[in-house]
PDB file of C-alpha atoms in Angstrom:
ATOM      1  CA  UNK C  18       0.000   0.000   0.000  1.00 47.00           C
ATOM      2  CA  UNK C  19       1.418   3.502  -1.019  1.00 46.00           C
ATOM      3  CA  UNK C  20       2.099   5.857   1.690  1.00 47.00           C
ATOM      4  CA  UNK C  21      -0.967   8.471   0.814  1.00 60.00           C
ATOM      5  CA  UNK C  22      -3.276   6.126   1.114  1.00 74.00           C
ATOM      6  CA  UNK C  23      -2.469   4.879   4.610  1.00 76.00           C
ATOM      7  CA  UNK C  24      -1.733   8.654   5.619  1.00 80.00           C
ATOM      8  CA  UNK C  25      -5.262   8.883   4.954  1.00 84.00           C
ATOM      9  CA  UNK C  26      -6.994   6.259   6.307  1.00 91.00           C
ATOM     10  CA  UNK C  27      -4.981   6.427   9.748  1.00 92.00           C
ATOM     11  CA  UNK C  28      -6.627   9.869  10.822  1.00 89.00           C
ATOM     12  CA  UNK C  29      -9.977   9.157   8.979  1.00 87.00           C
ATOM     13  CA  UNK C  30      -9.654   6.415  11.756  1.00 88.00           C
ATOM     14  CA  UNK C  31      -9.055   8.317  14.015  1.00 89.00           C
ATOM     15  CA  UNK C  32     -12.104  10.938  13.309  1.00 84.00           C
ATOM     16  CA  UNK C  33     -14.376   8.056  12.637  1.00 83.00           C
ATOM     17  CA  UNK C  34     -13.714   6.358  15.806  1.00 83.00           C
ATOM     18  CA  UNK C  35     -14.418   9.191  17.927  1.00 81.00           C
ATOM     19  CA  UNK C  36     -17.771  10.366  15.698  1.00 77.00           C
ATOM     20  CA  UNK C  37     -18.954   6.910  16.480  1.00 74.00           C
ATOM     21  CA  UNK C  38     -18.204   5.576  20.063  1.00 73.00           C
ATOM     22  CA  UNK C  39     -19.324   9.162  21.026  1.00 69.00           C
ATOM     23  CA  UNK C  40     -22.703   8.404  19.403  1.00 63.00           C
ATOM     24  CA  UNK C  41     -22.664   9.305  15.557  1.00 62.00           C
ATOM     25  CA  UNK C  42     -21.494   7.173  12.608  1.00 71.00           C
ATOM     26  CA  UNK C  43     -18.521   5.916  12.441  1.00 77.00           C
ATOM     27  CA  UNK C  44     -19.091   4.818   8.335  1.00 75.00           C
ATOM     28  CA  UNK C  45     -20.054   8.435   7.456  1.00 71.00           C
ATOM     29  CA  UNK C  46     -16.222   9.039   7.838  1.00 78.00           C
ATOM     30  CA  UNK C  47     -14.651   5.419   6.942  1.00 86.00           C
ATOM     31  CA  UNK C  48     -16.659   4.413   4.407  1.00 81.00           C
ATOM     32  CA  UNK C  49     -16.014   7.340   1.961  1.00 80.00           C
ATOM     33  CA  UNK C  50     -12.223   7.398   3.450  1.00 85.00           C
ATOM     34  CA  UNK C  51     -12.096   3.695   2.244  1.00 88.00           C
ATOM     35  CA  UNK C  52     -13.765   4.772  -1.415  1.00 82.00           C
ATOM     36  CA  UNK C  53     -11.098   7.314  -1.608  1.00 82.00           C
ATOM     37  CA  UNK C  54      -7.892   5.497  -1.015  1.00 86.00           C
ATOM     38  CA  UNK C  55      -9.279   3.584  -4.305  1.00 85.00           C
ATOM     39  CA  UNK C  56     -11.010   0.209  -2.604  1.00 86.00           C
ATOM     40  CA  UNK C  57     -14.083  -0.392  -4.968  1.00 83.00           C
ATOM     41  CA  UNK C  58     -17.134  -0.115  -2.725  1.00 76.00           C
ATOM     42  CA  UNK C  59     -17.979  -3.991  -2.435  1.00 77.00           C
ATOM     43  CA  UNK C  60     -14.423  -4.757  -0.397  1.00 86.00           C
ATOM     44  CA  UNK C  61     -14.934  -1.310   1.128  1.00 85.00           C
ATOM     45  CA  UNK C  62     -18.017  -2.467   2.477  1.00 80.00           C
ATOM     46  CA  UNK C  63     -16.098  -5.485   3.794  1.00 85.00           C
ATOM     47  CA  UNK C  64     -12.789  -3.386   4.796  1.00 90.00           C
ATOM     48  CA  UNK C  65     -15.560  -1.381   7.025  1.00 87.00           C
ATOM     49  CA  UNK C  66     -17.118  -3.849   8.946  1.00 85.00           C
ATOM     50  CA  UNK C  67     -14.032  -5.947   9.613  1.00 91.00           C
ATOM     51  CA  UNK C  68     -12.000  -2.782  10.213  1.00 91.00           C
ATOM     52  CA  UNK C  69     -14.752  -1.313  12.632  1.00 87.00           C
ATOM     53  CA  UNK C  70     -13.936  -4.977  15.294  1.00 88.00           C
ATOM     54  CA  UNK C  71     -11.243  -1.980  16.670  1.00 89.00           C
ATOM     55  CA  UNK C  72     -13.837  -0.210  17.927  1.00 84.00           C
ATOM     56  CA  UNK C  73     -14.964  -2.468  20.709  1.00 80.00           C
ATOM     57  CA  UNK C  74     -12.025  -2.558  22.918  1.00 83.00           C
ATOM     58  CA  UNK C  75     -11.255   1.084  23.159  1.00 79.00           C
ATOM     59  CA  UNK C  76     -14.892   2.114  23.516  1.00 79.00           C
ATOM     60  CA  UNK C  77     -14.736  -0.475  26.058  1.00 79.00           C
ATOM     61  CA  UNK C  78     -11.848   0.628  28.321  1.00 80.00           C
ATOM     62  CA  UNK C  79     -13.055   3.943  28.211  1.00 79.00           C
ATOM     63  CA  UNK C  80     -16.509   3.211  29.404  1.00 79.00           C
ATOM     64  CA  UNK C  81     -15.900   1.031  32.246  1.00 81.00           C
ATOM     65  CA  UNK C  82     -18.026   3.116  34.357  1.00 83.00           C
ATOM     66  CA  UNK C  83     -21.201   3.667  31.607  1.00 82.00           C
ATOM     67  CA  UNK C  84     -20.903  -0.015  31.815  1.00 84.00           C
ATOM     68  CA  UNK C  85     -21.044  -1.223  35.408  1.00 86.00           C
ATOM     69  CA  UNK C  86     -24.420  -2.817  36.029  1.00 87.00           C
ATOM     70  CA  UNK C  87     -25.217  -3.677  32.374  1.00 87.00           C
ATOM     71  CA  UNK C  88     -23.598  -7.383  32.666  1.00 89.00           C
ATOM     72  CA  UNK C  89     -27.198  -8.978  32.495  1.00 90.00           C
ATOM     73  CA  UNK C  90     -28.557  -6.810  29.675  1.00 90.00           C
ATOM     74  CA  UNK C  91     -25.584  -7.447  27.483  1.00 91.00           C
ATOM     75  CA  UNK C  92     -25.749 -11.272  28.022  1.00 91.00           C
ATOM     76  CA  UNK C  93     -28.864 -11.107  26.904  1.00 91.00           C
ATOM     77  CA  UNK C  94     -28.398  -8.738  23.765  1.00 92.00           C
ATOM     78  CA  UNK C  95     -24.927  -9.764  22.368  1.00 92.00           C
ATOM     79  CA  UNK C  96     -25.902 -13.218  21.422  1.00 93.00           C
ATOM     80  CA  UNK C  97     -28.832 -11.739  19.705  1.00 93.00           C
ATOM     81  CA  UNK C  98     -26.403  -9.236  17.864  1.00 92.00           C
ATOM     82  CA  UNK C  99     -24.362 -11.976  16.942  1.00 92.00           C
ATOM     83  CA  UNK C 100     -26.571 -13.795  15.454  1.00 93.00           C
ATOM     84  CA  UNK C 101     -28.502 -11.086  13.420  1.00 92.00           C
ATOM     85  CA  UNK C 102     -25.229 -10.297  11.953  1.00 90.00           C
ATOM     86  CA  UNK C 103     -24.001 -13.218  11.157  1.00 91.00           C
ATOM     87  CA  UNK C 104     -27.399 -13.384   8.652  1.00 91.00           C
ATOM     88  CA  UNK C 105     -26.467  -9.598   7.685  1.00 86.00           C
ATOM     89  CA  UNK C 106     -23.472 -11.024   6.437  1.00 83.00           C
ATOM     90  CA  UNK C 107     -24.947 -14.223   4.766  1.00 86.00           C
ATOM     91  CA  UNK C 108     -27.011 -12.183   2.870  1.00 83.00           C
ATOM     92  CA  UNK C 109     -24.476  -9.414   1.496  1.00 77.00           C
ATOM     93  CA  UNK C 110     -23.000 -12.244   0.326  1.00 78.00           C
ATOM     94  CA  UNK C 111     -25.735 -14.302  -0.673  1.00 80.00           C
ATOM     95  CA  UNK C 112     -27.028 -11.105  -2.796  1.00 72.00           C
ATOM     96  CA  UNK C 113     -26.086  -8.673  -5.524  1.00 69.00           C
ATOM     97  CA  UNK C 114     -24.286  -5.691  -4.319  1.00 60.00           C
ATOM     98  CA  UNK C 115     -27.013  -3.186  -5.319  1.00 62.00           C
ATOM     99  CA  UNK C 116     -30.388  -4.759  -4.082  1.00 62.00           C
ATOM    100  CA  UNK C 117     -30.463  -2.783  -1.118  1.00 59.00           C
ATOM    101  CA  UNK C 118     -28.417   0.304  -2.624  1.00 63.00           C
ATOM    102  CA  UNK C 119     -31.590   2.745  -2.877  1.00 71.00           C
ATOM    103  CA  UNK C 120     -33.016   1.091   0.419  1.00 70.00           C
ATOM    104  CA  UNK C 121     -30.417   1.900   2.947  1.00 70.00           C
ATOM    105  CA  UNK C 122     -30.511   5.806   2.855  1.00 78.00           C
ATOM    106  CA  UNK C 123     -34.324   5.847   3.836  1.00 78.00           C
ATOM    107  CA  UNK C 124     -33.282   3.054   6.464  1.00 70.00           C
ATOM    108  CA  UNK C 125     -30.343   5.422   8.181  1.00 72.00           C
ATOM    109  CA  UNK C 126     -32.741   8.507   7.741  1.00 79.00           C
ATOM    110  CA  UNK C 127     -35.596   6.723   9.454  1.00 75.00           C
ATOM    111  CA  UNK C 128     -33.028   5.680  12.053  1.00 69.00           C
ATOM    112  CA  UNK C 129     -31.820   9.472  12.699  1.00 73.00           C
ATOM    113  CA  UNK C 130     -35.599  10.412  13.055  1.00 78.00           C
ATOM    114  CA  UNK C 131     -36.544   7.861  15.355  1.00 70.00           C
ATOM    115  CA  UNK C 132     -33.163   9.241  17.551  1.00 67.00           C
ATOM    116  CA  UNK C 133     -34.621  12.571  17.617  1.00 75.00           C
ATOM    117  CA  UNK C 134     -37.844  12.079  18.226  1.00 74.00           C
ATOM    118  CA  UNK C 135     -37.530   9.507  20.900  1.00 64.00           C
ATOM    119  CA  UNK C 136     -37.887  11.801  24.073  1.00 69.00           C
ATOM    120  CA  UNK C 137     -41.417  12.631  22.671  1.00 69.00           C
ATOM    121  CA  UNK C 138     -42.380   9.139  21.583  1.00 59.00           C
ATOM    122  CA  UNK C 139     -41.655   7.955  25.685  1.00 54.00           C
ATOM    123  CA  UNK C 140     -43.611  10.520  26.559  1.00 60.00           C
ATOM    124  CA  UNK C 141     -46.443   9.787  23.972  1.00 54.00           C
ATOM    125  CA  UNK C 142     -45.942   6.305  25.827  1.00 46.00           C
ATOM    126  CA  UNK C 143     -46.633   8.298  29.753  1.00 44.00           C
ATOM    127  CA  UNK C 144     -42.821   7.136  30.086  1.00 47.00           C
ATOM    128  CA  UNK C 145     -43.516   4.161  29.591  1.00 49.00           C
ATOM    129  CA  UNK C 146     -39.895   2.415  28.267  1.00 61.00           C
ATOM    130  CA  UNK C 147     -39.074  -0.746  26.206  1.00 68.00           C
ATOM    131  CA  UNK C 148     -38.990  -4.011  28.118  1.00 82.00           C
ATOM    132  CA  UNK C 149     -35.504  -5.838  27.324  1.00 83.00           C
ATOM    133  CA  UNK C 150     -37.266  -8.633  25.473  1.00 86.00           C
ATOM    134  CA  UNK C 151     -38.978  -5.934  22.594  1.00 86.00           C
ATOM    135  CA  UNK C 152     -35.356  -4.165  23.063  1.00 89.00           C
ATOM    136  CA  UNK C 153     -33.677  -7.892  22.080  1.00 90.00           C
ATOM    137  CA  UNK C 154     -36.202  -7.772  19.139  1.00 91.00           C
ATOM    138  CA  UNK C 155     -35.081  -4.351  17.639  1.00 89.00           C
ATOM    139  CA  UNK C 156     -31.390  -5.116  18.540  1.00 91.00           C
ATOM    140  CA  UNK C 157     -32.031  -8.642  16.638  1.00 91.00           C
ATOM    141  CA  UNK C 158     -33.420  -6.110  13.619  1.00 90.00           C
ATOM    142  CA  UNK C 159     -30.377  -3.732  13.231  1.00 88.00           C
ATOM    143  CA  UNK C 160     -28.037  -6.385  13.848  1.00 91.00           C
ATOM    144  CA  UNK C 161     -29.002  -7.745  10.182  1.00 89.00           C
ATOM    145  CA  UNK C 162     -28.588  -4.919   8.697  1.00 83.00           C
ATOM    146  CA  UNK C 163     -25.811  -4.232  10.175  1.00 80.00           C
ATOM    147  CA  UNK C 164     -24.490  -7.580   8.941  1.00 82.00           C
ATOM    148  CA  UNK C 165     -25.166  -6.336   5.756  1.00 79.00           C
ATOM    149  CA  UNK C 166     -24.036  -2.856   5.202  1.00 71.00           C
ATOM    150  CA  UNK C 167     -22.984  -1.694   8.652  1.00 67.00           C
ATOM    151  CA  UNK C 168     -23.201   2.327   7.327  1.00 66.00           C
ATOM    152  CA  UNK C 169     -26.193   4.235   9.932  1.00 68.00           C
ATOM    153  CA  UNK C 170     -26.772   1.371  12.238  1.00 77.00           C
ATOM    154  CA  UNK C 171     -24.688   2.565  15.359  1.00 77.00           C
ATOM    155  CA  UNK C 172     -27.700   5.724  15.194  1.00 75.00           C
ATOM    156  CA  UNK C 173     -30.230   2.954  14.517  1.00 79.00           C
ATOM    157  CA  UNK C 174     -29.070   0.885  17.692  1.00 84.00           C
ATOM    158  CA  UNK C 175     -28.437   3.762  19.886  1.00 82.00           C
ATOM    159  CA  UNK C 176     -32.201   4.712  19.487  1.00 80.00           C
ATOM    160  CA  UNK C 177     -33.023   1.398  20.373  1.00 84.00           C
ATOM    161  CA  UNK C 178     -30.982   1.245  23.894  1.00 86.00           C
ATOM    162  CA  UNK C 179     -32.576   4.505  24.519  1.00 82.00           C
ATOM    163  CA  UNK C 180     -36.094   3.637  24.454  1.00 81.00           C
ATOM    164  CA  UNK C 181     -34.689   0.599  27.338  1.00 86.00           C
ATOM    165  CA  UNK C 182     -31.865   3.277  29.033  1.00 82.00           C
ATOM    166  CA  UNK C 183     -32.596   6.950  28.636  1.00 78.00           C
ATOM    167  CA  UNK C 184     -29.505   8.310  30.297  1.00 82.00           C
ATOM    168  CA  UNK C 185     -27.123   8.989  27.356  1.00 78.00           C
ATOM    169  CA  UNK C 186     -24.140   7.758  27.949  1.00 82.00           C
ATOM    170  CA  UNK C 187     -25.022   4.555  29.599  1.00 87.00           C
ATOM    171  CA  UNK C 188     -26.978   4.090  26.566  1.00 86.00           C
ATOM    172  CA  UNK C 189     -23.985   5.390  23.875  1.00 82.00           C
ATOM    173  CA  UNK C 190     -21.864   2.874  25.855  1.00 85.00           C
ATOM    174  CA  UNK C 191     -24.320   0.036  25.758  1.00 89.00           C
ATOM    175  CA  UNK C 192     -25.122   0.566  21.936  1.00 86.00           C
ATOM    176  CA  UNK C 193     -20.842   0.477  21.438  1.00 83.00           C
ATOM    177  CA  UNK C 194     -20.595  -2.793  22.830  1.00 87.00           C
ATOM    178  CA  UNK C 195     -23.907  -4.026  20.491  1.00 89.00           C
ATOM    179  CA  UNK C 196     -22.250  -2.448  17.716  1.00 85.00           C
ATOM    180  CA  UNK C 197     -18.759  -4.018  18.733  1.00 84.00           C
ATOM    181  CA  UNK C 198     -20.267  -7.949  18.560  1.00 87.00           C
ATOM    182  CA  UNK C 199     -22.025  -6.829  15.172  1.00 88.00           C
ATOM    183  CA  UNK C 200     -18.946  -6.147  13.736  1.00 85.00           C
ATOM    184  CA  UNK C 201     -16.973  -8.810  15.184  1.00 89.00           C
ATOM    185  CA  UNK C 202     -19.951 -11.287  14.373  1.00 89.00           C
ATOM    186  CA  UNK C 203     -19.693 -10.634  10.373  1.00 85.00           C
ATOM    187  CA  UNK C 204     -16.328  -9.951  10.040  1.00 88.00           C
ATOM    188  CA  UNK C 205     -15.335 -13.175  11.274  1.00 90.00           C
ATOM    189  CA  UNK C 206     -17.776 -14.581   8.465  1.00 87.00           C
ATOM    190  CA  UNK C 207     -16.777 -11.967   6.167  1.00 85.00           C
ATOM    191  CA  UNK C 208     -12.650 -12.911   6.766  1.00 91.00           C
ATOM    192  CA  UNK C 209     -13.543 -16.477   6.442  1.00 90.00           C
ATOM    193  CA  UNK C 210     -15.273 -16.841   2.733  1.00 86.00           C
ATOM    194  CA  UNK C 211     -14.225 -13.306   0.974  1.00 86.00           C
ATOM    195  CA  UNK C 212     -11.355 -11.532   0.181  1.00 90.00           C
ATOM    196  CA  UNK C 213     -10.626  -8.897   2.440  1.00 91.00           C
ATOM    197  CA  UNK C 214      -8.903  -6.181   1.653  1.00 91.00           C
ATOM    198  CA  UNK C 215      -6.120  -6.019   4.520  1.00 93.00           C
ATOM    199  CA  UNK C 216      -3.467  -3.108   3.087  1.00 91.00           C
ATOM    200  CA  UNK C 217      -6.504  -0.756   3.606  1.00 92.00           C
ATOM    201  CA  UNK C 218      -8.241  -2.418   7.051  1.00 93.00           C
ATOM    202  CA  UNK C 219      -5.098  -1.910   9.282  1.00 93.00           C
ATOM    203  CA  UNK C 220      -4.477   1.228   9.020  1.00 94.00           C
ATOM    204  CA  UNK C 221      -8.000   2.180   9.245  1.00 94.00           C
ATOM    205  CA  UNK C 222      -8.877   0.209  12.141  1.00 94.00           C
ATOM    206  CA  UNK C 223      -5.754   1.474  14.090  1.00 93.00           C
ATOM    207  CA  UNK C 224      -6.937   4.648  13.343  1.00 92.00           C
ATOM    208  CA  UNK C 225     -10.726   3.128  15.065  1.00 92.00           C
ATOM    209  CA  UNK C 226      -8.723   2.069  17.727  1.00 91.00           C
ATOM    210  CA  UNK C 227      -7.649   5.422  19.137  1.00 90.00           C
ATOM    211  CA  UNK C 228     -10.579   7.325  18.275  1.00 86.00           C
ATOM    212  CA  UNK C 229     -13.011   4.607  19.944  1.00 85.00           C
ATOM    213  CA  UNK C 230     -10.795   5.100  22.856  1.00 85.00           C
ATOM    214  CA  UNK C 231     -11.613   9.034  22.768  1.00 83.00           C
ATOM    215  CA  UNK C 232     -15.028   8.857  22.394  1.00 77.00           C
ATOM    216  CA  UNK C 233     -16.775   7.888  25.326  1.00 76.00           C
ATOM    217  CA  UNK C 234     -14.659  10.290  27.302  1.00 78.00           C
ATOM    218  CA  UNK C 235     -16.214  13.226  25.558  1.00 75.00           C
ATOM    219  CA  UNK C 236     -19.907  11.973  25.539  1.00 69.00           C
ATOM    220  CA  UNK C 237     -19.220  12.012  29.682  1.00 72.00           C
ATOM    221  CA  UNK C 238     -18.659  15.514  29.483  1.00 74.00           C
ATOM    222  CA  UNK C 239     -21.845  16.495  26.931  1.00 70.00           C
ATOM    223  CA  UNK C 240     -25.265  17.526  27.665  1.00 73.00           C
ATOM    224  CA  UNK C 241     -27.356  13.911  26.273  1.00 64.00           C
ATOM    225  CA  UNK C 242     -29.601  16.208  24.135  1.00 72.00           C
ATOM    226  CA  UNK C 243     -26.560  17.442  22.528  1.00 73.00           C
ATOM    227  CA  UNK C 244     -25.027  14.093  21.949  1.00 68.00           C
ATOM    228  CA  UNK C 245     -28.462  13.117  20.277  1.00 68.00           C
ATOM    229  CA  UNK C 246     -28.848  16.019  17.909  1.00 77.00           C
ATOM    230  CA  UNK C 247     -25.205  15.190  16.553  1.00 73.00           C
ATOM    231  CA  UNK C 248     -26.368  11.839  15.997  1.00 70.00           C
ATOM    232  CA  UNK C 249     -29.158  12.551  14.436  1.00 74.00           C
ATOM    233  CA  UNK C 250     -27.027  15.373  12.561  1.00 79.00           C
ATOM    234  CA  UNK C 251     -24.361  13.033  10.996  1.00 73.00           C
ATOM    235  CA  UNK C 252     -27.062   9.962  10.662  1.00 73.00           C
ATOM    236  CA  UNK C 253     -29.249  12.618   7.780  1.00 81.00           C
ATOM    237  CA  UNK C 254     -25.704  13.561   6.274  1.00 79.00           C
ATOM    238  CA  UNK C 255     -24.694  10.301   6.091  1.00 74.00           C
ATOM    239  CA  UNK C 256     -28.228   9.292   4.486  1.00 78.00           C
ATOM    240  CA  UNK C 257     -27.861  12.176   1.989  1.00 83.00           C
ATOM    241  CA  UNK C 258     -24.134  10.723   0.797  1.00 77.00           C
ATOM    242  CA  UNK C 259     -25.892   7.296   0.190  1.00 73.00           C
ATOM    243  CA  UNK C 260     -28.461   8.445  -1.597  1.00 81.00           C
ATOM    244  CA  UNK C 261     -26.738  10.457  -4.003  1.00 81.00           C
ATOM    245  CA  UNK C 262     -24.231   7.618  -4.430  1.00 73.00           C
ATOM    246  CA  UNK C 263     -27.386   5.230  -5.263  1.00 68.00           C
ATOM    247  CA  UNK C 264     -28.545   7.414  -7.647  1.00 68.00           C
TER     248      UNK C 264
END
């Protein structure tokens, strides 16, 4: 791999791991940095869900405290994850590339929405919140497409916690150990029957490393209505990029 290329996808790592474990996208920044180092998009969307395994273990350090008390929710919620993703994966590779291509924007859009508008959905609901087993169900959802295309569903599963956990950063750190067993899930599938392209995943997920590390930190020290509207922010922007790329 030329130097340029890894010069860029080291900080785009970087960026992208911070945007996501602190709530946003994480794909909105590595996807396209993956498209511009010159991977076609098919192993770019492979390069971006193995790459993204980096994430887990430095959102994970860094939200030791978020995560104290959550052991029983996350036994029951990984294996569900892992198992929705695994089929996610099955079925990017059991289909052609551009099935869901004009799908997926509408999908991350709807997923940004539901973010923002969550506080007054509860509250349509007399704060009434989900109940882990219709949480497992929604988890179980995203986790496929996540499987599949990955891009928008770290927005679509914080949404999700939040409707179980409404204080923010619990949730953001719940929702980066979902998205962590996701990724982990298909990229072991993905590494095991398709070419992966490894030049540009290193770099990139050293780059995830660090910034999944710095996340968490700074979601501690915002206002949770903030942390949502940047979500919800970077979740339309990303649905905007896909879209015009679809079309």
């Amino acid at each position: 791999m030329s130097v340029p290329p890894a010069a860029l996808l080291v900080p785009a790592g970087v960026v992208a791991g911070l945007v996501g474990s602190a709530g946003g996208i994480t794909s909105l920044i590595s996807y396209p940095a993956l498209l511009a180092a010159g991977v076609p998009p098919l192993p770019a969307n492979v390069g971006n869900i193995v790459a993204a395994v980096a994430i887990g273990p430095g959102s994970a350090i860094s939200s030791r405290a978020e995560l104290a008390g959550t052991r029983p929710l996350l036994l029951r919620l990984l294996p569900v994850a892992a198992v929705g993703s695994v089929a996610g994966a099955l079925l990017l590779l059991a289909t052609p590339p551009g099935v869901f291509a004009h799908v997926v924007p509408f999908l991350v859009a709807l997923g940004s929405l539901v973010l923002l508008l969550q506080p007054v959905i509860v509250s349509w609901g007399n704060g009434a919140e989900l109940g882990v087993g219709a949480l497992g169900v929604l988890v179980g959802l995203v986790s496929v497409y996540g499987g599949y295309f990955g891009a928008g569903s770290g927005v679509m599963f914080l949404a999700a916690v939040l409707f179980y956990e409404s204080r923010v950063p619990r949730a953001n750190a719940v929702k980066n150990v979902v998205v962590a067993a996701t990724c982990a899930a298909a990229a072991l599938v993905l590494v095991l029957v398709t070419p992966v392209p490894w030049a540009s995943v290193v770099p990139l997920a050293a780059g995830l490393l660090v910034g999944s590390a710095l996340g968490p930190v700074l979601v501690r020290r915002m206002p949770g209505s903030l942390v949502r509207w940047l979500a919800a922010a970077l979740g339309f922007g990303l649905a905007v990029y896909l879209w015009f790329e679809a079309t």
